[in-house]
Short mmCIF file of C-alpha atoms in Angstrom, two decimals:
data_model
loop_
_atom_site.label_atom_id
_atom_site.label_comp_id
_atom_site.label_asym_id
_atom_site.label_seq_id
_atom_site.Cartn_x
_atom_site.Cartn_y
_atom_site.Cartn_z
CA UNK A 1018 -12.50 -2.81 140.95
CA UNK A 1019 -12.56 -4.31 144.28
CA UNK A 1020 -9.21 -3.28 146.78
CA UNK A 1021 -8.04 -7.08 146.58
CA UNK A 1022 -8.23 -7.23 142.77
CA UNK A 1023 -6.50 -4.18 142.78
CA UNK A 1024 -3.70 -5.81 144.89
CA UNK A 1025 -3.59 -8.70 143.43
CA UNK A 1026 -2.76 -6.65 140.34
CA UNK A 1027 -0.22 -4.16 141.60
CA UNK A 1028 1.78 -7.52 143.14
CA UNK A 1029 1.49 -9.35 140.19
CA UNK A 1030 2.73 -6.49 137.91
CA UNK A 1031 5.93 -5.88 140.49
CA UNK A 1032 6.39 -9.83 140.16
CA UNK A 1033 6.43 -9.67 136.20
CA UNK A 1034 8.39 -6.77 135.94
CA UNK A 1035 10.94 -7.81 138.42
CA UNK A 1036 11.54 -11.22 136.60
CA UNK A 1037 11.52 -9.49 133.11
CA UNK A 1038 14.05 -6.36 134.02
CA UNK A 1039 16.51 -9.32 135.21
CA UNK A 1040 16.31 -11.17 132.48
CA UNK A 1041 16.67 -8.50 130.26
CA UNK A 1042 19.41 -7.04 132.00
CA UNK A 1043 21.36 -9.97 132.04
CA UNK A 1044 20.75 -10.45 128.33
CA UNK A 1045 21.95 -6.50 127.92
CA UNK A 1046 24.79 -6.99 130.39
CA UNK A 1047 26.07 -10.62 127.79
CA UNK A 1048 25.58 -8.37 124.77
CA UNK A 1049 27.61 -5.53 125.34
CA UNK A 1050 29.92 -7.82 127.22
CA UNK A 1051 30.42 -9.30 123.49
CA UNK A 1052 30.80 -6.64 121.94
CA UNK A 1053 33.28 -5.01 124.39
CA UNK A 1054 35.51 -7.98 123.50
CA UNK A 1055 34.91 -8.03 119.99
CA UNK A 1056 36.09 -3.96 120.38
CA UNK A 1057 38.67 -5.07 122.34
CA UNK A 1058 40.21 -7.49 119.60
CA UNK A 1059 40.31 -5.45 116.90
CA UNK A 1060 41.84 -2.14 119.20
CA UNK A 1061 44.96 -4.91 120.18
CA UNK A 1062 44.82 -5.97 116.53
CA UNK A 1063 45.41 -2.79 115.26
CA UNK A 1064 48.20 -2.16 118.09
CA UNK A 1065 50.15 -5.30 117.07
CA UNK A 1066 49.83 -4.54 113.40
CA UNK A 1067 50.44 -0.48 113.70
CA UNK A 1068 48.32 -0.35 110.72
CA UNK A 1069 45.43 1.77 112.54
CA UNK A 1070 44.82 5.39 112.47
CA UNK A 1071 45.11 5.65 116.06
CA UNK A 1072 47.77 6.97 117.80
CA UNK A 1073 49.41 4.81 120.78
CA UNK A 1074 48.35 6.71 123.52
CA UNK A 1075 44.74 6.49 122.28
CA UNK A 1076 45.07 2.87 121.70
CA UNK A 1077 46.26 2.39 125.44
CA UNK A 1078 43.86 4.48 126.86
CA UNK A 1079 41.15 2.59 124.66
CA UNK A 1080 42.39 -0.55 125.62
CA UNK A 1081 42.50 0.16 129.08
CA UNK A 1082 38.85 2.00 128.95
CA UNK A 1083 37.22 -1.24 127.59
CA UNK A 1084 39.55 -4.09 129.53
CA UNK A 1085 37.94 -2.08 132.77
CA UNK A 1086 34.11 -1.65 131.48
CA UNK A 1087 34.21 -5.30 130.33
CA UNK A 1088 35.36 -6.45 133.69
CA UNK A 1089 33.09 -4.59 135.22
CA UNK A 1090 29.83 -5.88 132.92
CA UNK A 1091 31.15 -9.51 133.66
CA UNK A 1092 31.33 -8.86 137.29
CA UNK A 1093 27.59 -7.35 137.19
CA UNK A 1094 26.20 -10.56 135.19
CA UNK A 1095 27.98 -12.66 137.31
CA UNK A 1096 26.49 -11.00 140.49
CA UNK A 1097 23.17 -10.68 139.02
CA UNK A 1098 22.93 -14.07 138.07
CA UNK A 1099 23.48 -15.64 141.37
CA UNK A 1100 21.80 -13.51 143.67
CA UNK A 1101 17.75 -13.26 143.23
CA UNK A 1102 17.19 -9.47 143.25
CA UNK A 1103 14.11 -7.57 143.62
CA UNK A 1104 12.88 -5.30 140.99
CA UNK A 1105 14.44 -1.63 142.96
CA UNK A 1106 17.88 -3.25 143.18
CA UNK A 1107 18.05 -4.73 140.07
CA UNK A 1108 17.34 -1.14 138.89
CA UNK A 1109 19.53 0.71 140.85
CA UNK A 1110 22.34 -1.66 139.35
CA UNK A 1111 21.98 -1.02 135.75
CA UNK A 1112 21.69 2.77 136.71
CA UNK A 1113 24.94 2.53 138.61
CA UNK A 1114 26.45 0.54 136.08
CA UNK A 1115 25.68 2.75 133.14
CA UNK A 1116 26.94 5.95 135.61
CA UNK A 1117 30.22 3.89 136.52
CA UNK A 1118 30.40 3.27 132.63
CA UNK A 1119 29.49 6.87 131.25
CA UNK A 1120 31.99 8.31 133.60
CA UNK A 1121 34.68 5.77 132.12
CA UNK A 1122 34.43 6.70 129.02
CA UNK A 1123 33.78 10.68 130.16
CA UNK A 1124 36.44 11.24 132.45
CA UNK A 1125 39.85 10.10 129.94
CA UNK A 1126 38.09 12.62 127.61
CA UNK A 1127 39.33 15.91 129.71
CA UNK A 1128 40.97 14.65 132.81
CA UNK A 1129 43.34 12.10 131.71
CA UNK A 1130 44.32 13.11 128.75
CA UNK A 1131 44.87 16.70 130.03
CA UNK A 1132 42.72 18.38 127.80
CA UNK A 1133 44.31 17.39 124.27
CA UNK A 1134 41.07 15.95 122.81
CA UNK A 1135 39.61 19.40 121.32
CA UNK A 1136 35.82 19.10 119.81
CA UNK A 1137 35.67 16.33 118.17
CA UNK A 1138 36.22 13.88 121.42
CA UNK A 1139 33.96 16.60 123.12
CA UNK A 1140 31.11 15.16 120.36
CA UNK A 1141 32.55 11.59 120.89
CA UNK A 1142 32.05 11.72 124.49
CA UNK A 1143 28.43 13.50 123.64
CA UNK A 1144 27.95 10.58 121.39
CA UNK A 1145 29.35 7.89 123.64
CA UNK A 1146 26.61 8.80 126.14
CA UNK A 1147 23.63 8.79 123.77
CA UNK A 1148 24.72 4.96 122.79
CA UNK A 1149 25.41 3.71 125.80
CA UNK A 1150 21.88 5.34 127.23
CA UNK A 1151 19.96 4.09 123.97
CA UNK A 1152 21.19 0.52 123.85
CA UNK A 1153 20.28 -0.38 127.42
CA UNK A 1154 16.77 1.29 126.68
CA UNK A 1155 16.75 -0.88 123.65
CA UNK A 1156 17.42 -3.85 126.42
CA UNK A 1157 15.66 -2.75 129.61
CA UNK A 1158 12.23 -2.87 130.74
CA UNK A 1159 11.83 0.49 132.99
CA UNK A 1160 10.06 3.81 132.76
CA UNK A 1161 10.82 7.24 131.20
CA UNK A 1162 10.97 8.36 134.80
CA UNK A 1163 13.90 5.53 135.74
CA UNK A 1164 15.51 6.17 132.30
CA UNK A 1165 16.37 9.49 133.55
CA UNK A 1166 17.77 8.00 136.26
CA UNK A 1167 21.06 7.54 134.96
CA UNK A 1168 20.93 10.03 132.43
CA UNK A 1169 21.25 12.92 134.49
CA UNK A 1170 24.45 12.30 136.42
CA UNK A 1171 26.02 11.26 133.19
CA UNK A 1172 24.87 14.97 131.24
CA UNK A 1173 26.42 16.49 134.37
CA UNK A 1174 29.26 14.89 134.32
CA UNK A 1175 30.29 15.85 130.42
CA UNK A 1176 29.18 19.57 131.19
CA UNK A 1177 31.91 19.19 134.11
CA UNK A 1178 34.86 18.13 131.85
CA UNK A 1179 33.50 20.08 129.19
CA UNK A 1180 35.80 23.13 130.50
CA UNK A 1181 39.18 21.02 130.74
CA UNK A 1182 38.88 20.49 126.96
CA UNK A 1183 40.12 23.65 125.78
CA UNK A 1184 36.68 24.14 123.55
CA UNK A 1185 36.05 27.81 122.72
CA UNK A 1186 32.33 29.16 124.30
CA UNK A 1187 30.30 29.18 121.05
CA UNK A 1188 31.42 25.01 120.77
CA UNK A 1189 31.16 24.27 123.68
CA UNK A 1190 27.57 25.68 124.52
CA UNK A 1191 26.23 24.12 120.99
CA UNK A 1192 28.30 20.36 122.62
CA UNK A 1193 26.05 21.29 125.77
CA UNK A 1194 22.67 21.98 124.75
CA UNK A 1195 23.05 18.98 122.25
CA UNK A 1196 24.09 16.75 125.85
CA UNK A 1197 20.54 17.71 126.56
CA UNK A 1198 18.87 16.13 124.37
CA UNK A 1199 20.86 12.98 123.56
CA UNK A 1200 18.24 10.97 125.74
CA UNK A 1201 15.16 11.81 124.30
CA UNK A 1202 15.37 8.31 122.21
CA UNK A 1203 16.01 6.32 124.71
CA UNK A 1204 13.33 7.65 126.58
CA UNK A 1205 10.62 7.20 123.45
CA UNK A 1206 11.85 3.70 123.83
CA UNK A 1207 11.54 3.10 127.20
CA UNK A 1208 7.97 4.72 127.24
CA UNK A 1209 6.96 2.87 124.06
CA UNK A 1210 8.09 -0.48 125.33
CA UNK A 1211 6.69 0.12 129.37
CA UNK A 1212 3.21 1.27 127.90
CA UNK A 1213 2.94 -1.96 125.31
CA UNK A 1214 4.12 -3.95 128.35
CA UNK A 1215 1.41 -2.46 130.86
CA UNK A 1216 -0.84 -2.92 128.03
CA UNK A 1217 -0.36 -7.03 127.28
CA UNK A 1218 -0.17 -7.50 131.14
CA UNK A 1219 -3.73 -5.82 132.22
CA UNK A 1220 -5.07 -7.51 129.05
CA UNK A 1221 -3.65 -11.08 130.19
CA UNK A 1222 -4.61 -10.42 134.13
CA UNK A 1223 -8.08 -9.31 132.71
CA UNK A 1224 -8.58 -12.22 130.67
CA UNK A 1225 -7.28 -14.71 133.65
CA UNK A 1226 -9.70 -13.24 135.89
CA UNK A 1227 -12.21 -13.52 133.65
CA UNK A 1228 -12.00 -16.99 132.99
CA UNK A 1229 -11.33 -17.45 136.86
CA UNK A 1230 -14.74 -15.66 137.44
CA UNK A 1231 -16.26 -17.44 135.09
CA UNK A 1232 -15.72 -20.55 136.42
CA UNK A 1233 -16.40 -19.66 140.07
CA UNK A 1234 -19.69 -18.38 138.72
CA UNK A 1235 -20.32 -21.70 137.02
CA UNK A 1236 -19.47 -23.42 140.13
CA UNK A 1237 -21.64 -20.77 142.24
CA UNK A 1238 -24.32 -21.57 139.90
CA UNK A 1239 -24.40 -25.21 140.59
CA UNK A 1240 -24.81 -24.68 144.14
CA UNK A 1241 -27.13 -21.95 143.88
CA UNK A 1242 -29.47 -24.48 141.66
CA UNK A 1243 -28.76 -27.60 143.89
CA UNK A 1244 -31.08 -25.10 146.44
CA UNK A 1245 -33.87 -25.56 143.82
CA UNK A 1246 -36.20 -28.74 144.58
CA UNK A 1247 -36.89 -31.44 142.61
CA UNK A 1248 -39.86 -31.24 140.33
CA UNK A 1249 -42.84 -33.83 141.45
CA UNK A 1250 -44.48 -35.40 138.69
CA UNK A 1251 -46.90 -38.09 139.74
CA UNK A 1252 -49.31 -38.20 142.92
CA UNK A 1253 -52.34 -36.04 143.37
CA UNK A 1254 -50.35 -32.97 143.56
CA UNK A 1255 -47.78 -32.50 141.17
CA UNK A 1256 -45.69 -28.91 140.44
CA UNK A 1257 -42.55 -28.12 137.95
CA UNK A 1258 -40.95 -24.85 136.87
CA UNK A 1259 -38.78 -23.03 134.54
CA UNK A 1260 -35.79 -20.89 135.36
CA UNK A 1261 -34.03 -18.56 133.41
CA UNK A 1262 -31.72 -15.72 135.42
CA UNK A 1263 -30.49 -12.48 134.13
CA UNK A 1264 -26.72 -13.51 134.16
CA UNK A 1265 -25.44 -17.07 135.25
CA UNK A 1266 -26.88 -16.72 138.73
CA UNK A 1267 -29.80 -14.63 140.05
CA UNK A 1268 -32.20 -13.80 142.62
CA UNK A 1269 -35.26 -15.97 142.28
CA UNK A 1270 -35.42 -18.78 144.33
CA UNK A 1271 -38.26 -21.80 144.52
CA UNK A 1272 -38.30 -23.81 147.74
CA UNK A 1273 -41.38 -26.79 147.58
CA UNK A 1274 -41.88 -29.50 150.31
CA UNK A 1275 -44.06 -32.31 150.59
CA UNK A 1276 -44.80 -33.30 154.41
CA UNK A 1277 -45.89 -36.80 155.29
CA UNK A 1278 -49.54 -35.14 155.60
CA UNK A 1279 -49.63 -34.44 151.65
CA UNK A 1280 -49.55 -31.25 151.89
CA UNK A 1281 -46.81 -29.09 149.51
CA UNK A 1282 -45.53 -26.19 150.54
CA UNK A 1283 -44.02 -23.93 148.02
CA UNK A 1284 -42.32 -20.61 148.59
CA UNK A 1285 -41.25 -18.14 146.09
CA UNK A 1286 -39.00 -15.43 146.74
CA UNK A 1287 -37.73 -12.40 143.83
CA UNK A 1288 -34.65 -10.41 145.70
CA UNK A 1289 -34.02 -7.02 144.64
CA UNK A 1290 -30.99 -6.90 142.69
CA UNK A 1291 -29.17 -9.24 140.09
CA UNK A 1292 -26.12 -11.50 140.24
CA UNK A 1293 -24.06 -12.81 142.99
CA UNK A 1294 -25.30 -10.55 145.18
CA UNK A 1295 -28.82 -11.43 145.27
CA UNK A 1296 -27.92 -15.24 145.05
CA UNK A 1297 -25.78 -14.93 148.26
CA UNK A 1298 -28.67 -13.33 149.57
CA UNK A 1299 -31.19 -16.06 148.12
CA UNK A 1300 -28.95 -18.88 149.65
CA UNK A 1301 -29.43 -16.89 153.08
CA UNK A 1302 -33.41 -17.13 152.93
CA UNK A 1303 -32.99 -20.47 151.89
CA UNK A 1304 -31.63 -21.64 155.21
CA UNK A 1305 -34.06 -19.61 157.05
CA UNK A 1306 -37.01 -21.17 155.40
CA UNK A 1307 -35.80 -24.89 156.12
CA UNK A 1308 -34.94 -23.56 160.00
CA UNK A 1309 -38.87 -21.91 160.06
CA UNK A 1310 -40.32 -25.86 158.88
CA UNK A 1311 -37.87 -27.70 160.75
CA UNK A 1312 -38.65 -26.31 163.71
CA UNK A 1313 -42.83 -26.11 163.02
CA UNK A 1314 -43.67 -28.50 160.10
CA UNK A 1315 -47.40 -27.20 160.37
CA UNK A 1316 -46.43 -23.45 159.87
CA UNK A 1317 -48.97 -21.60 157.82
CA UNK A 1318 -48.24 -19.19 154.92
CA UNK A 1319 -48.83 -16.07 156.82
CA UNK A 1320 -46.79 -17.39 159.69
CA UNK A 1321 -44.04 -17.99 157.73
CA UNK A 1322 -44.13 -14.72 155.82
CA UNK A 1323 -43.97 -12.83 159.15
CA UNK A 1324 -40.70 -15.19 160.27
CA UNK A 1325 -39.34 -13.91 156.45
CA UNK A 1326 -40.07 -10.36 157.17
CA UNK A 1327 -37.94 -10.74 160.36
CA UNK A 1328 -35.49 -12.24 159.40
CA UNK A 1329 -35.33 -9.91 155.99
CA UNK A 1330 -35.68 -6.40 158.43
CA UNK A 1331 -32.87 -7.20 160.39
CA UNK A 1332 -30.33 -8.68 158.57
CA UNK A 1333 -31.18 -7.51 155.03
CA UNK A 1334 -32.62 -4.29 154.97
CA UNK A 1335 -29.81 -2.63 156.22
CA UNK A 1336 -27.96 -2.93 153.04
CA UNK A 1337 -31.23 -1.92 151.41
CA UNK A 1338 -31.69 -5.38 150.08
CA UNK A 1339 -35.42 -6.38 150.24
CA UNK A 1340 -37.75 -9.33 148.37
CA UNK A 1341 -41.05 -10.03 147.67
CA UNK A 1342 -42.55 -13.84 148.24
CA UNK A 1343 -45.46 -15.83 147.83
CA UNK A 1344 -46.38 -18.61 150.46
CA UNK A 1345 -48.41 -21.53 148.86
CA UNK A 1346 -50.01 -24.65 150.84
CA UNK A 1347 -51.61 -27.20 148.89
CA UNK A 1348 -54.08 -29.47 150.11
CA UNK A 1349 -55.37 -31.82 148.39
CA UNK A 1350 -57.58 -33.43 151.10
CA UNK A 1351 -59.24 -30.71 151.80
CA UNK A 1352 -59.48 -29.88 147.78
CA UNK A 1353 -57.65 -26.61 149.30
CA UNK A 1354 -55.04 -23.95 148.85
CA UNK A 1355 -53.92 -21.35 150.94
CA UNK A 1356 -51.43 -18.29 150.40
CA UNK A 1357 -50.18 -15.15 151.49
CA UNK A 1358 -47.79 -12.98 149.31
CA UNK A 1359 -45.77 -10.18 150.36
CA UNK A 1360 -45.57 -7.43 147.64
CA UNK A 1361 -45.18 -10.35 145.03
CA UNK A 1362 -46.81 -9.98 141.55
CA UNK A 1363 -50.37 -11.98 141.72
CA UNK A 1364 -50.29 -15.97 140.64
CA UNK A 1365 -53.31 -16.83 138.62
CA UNK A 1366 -55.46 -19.85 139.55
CA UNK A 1367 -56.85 -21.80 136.38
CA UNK A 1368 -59.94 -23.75 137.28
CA UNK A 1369 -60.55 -27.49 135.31
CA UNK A 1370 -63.38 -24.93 133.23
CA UNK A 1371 -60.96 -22.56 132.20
CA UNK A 1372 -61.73 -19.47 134.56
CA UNK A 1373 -59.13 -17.81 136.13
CA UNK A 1374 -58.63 -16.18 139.71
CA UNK A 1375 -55.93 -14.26 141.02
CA UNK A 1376 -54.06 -14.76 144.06
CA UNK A 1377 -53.39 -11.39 144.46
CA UNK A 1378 -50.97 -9.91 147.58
CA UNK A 1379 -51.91 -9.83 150.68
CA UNK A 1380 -49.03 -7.71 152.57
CA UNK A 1381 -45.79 -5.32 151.71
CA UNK A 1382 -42.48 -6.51 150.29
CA UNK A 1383 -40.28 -8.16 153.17
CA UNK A 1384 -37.95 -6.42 155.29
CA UNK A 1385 -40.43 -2.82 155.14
CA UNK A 1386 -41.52 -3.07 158.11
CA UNK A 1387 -41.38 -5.43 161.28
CA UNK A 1388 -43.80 -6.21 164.09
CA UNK A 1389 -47.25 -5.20 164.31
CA UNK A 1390 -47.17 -2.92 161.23
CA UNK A 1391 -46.54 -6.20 158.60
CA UNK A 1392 -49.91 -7.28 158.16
CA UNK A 1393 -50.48 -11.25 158.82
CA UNK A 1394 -52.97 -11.71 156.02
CA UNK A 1395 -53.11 -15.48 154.48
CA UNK A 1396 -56.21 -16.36 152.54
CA UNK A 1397 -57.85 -19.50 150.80
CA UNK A 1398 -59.52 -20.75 147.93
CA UNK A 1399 -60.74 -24.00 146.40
CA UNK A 1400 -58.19 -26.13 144.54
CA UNK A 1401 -60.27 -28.89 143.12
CA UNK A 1402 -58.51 -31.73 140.48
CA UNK A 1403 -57.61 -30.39 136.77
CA UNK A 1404 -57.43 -26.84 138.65
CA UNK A 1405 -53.82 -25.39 138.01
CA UNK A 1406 -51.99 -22.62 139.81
CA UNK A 1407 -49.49 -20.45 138.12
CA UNK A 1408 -46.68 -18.40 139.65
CA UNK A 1409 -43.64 -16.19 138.66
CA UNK A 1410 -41.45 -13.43 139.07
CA UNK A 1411 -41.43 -9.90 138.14
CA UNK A 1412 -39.05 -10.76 134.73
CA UNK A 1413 -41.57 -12.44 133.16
CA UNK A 1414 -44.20 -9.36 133.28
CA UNK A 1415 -41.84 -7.11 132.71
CA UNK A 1416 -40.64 -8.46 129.14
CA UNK A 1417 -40.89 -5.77 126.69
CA UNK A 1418 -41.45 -6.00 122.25
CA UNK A 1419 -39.82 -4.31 119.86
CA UNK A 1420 -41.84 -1.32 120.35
CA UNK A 1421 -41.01 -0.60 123.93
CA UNK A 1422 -44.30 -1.92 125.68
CA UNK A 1423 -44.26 -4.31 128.78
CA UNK A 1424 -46.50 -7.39 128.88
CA UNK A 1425 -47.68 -6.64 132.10
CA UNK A 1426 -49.72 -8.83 134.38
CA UNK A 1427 -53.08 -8.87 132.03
CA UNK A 1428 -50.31 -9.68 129.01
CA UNK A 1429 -49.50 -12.81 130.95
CA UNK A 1430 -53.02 -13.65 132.15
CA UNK A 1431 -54.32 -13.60 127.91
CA UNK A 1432 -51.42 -15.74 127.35
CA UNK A 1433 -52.71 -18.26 130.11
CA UNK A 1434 -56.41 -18.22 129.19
CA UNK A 1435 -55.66 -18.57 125.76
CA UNK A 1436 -52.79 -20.70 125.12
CA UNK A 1437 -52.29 -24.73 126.00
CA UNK A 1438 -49.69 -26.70 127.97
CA UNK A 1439 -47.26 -28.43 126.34
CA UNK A 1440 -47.39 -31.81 126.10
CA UNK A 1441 -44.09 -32.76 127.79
CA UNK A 1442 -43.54 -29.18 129.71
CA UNK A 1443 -46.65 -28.20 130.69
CA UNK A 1444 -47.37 -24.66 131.51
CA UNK A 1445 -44.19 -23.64 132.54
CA UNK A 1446 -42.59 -24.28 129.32
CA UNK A 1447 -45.14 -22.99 127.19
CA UNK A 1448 -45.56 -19.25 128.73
CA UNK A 1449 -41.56 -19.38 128.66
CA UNK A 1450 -42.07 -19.49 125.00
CA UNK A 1451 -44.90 -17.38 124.79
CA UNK A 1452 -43.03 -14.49 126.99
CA UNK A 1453 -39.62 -15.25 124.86
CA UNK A 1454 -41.51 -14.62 122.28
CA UNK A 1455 -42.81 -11.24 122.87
CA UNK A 1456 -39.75 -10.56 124.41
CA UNK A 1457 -37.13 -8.23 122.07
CA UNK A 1458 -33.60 -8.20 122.84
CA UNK A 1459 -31.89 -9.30 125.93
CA UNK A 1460 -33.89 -10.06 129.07
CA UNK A 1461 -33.77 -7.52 131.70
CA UNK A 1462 -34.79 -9.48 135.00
CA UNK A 1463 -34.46 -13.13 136.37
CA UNK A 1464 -37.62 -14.93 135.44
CA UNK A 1465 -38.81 -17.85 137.48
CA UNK A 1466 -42.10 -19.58 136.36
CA UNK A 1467 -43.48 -22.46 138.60
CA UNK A 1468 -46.87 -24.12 137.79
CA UNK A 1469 -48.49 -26.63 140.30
CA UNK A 1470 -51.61 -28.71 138.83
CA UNK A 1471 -53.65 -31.19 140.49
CA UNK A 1472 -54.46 -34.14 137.35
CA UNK A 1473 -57.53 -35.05 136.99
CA UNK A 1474 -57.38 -38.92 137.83
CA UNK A 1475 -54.32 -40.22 139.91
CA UNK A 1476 -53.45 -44.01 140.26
CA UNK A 1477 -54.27 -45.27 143.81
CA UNK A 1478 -50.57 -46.44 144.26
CA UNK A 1479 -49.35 -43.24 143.04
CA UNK A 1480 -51.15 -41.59 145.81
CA UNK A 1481 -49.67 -43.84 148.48
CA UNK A 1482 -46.60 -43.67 147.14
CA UNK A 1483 -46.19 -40.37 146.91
CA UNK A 1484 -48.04 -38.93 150.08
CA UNK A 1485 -45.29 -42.28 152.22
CA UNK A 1486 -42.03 -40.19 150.26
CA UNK A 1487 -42.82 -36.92 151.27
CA UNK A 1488 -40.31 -34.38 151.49
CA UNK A 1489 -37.58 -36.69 150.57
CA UNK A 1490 -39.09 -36.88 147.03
CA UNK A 1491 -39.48 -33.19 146.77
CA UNK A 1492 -36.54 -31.38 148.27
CA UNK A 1493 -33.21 -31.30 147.84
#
C-alpha cells in the first residue's frame, strides 16, 4: 500500500472517529443526564415523604452529589454541542469529566462524611466507579489504552480515602485489590467495540477504493484503447486484430498508418510487465512513434527500431522496463514487405498457396543496448495478393493446457497452416479461439493478435479511395 493510500486512510479514520466519539458522547452525556434527574426525583421524593431508608444526612449529601454531577453533564453537552472539537479534546473531556465525577462521588465517601461510612460505602464507592467507568465504555468509541485513561486517577483516588474510612487491614486490602480490577469490563468493551469499528471502516475504505480504482481503470482503459488504430477493411491492403490483456489494461500496443503513398506501417510493441504500469509505459512509446513519422514519413523499419531503442535505453531501462517490437511496411506496389523485429516472437507469412515463412527477429529486445552495439538489421520479402501476414505477442504462445504444456511458436504455426479464417473475423478471431481453446485456466500474459492480408481482387474505386484517405482512415 502506496504512502498516499496509507494517508488517505489514517485521515479518514481520525475524521470518522472524531465525528463518532462526539456523537456518542453527547448521546452518553443526555443519558446519564436523564437518569441523574430521574435519581434525583425519587432521592427528593423520598425526603418529602420520610418514607425512605435513608437517613437525612445521606439524603442531603445525595442530593447535593447528583444536583452538582448533573450540572456538570449539562454544562459538558452544552459545551460540546456548540463548539466543533477534534477527536484529542473531545477525549480528554469525557476523561476529565468521568475523573471530576468519580471523585464526586469518592471524596463524600471518607472526607466529608468524616469517616462514618464503614465497608459497605467503601464497596459502594468501589462499585460506583466500576458503573460509572462501564457505562461510558458502553457509550464511547475509544481504545483500551484511552479507557485507562480515566480509570487510573479514579482507582487512586479510592485507595487514598480508603484510610479515612475506619476499615480494618484485611477489608480494606480485599476493597483494594477488587478497585483493581473493576475496569477490566469496560475495557473488553471498549476493545471489542474499537476492533469491530476498525474492522467495518478498512472494509468500507477498501471497498470505496476499489470501486474508485475500478473505475479509473475503466476510464484508463478507454484511453489506453483510443491509442489503438482503426481496423482497415477495404483497399488493396487491409489489416485487423484482436486484443485481449491480462487485467483491464496491459502492455501490448498496435500502432498502423497508411501514408498517402499506400504504404501501411504497423508497429507492434509487448512491454515487460502487466497493468498500469506497462500501459503508462505503452502510452509513452506511443507518442514517440507518431514524433519518429511525423518528423520522417519515409522512415524505414530498422530506422525506426533504432529511434525505439533510444528512446527505450534512456528513459526506460533505468527502471528495468524493456519491450520487444516488430516494424512492418507494406507495399503493395512493389508486391513488398519489409520488417525488422527487436527480440519479438517471429510473425508467420501465409502465401495465397498455403506455405508459410517466418519473419523471424532481426535484433535484441529494446532498451539492451544503445548505439553501435543494436544491430540495424531490416529485411524483405515478397507480399503478393491472397498472401497474409500474421503477428502477436508473447501471451498467445505462451498459453498452456490442462497438462502444463505451452503452445509454443510451432503450436501456433499448426494452428495457422491448418485451420481457416473466419468468415466475418478473419484470422485474428479464429486463432483467438483456437489459442482459448487450448488454453486452461486464466490467461497469464496480454495477448495481441494482428493479421494484415492483401485480397485477392480489389475494386478500382476502393483502391483510389483508400490509397486518397490515408492515415486519416487508419489512425486514431
Amino acid at each position: 500500500m502506496t504512502a498516499s493510500v496509507t494517508a488517505d486512510f489514517r485521515d479518514e479514520w481520525l475524521v470518522e472517529r472524531s465525528a463518532l466519539l462526539r456523537r456518542r458522547f453527547l448521546r452518553f452525556t443526555t443519558v446519564v443526564s436523564c437518569l441523574l434527574m430521574a435519581q434525583l426525583a425519587g432521592t427528593i421524593t423520598l425526603r418529602i415523604t420520610g418514607n425512605g431508608p435513608i437517613s437525612s444526612v445521606y439524603a442531603w449529601a445525595n442530593i447535593i452529589e447528583d444536583v452538582l454531577i448533573l450540572a456538570l453533564f449539562i454544562a459538558v453537552n452544552v459545551i460540546t454541542r456548540r463548539r466543533q472539537q477534534t477527536y484529542e479534546s473531545v477525549l480528554r473531556t469525557a476523561c476529565w469529566l468521568i475523573i471530576i465525577t468519580g471523585g464526586i462521588v469518592l471524596l463524600p465517601l471518607g472526607v466529608i462524611t468524616g469517616g462514618s461510612g464503614g465497608l459497605r460505602e467503601a464497596y459502594s464507592g468501589v462499585g460506583s466507579v466500576f458503573l460509572l467507568h462501564f457505562f461510558a465504555s458502553l457509550f464511547l468509541s475509544w481504545t483500551p489504552r484511552e479507557a485507562l485513561r480515566p480509570l487510573v486517577p479514579l482507582v487512586i483516588l479510592n485507595a487514598l480515602v480508603m484510610p479515612f474510612m475506619h476499615i480494618e487491614v484485611g477489608p480494606m486490602i480485599g476493597v483494594l485489590v477488587l478497585s483493581l480490577f473493576i475496569g477490566i469490563p469496560g475495557l473488553i468493551i471498549a476493545a471489542w467495540r474499537h476492533t469491530s469499528l476498525r474492522s467495518r471502516f478498512h472494509f468500507r475504505m477498501l471497498k470505496g477504493h476499489y470501486g474508485q480504482m475500478k473505475r479509473e481503470f475503466g476510464e484508463a482503459r478507454q484511453i489506453h484503447e483510443s491509442l489503438f488504430p482503426h481496423p482497415l477493411r477495404e483497399g488493396p491492403i487491409r489489416f485487423d486484430y484482436r486484443y485481449l490483456p491480462m487485467r483491464q489494461i496491459g502492455g501490448d500496443y498496435l500502432f498502423a498508418r497508411l501514408d498517402r503513398r499506400g504504404v501501411l506501417h504497423v508497429v507492434l510493441i509487448d512491454v515487460t510487465g502487466h497493468g498500469l504500469s506497462a500501459a503508462l509505459t505503452v502510452n509513452r512509446l506511443a507518442g514517440e512513434i507518431e514524433r519518429q513519422l511525423g518528423e520522417s514519413p519515409d522512415v524505414g523499419p530498422a530506422a525506426l527500431l533504432a529511434g525505439l531503442n533510444a528512446y527505450v535505453h534512456h528513459t526506460l531501462a533505468v527502471h528495468s522496463v524493456y519491450a520487444t517490437a516488430l516494424c512492418i511496411q507494406v507495399d503493395c506496389r512493389a508486391d513488398q514487405v519489409r520488417w525488422a523485429s527487436a527480440g519479438h516472437p517471429p510473425a508467420f507469412l501465409r502465401a495465397v498457396d498455403g506455405s508459410i515463412e517466418s519473419l523471424d527477429s532481426t535484433t535484441i529486445v529494446l532498451g539492451a543496448c544503445h548505439g553501435d552495439d543494436f544491430p540495424m538489421i531490416e529485411r524483405t520479402a515478397r507480399f503478393g495478393r491472397g498472401d497474409t501476414i500474421l503477428a502477436y505477442t508473447d501471451g498467445a504462445i505462451e498459453a498452456t493446457n490442462a497438462d502444463g504444456r505451452m503452445l509454443r511458436i510451432d503450436g501456433l504455426q499448426r494452428m495457422l497452416a491448418s485451420g481457416h479464417p473466419d468468415r466475418d473475423g478473419g484470422w485474428t478471431a479464429s486463432l483467438m479461439r483456437e489459442v482459448d481453446r487450448f488454453r486452461e485456466g486464466p490467461i497469464q500474459d496480454d495477448t495481441l493478435m494482428v493479421e494484415v492480408w492483401r485480397p485477392v481482387t480489389v475494386q478500382a474505386g476502393q483502391r483510389a479511395a483508400v490509397e486518397t484517405r490515408g492515415a486519416a482512415e487508419v489512425s486514431r
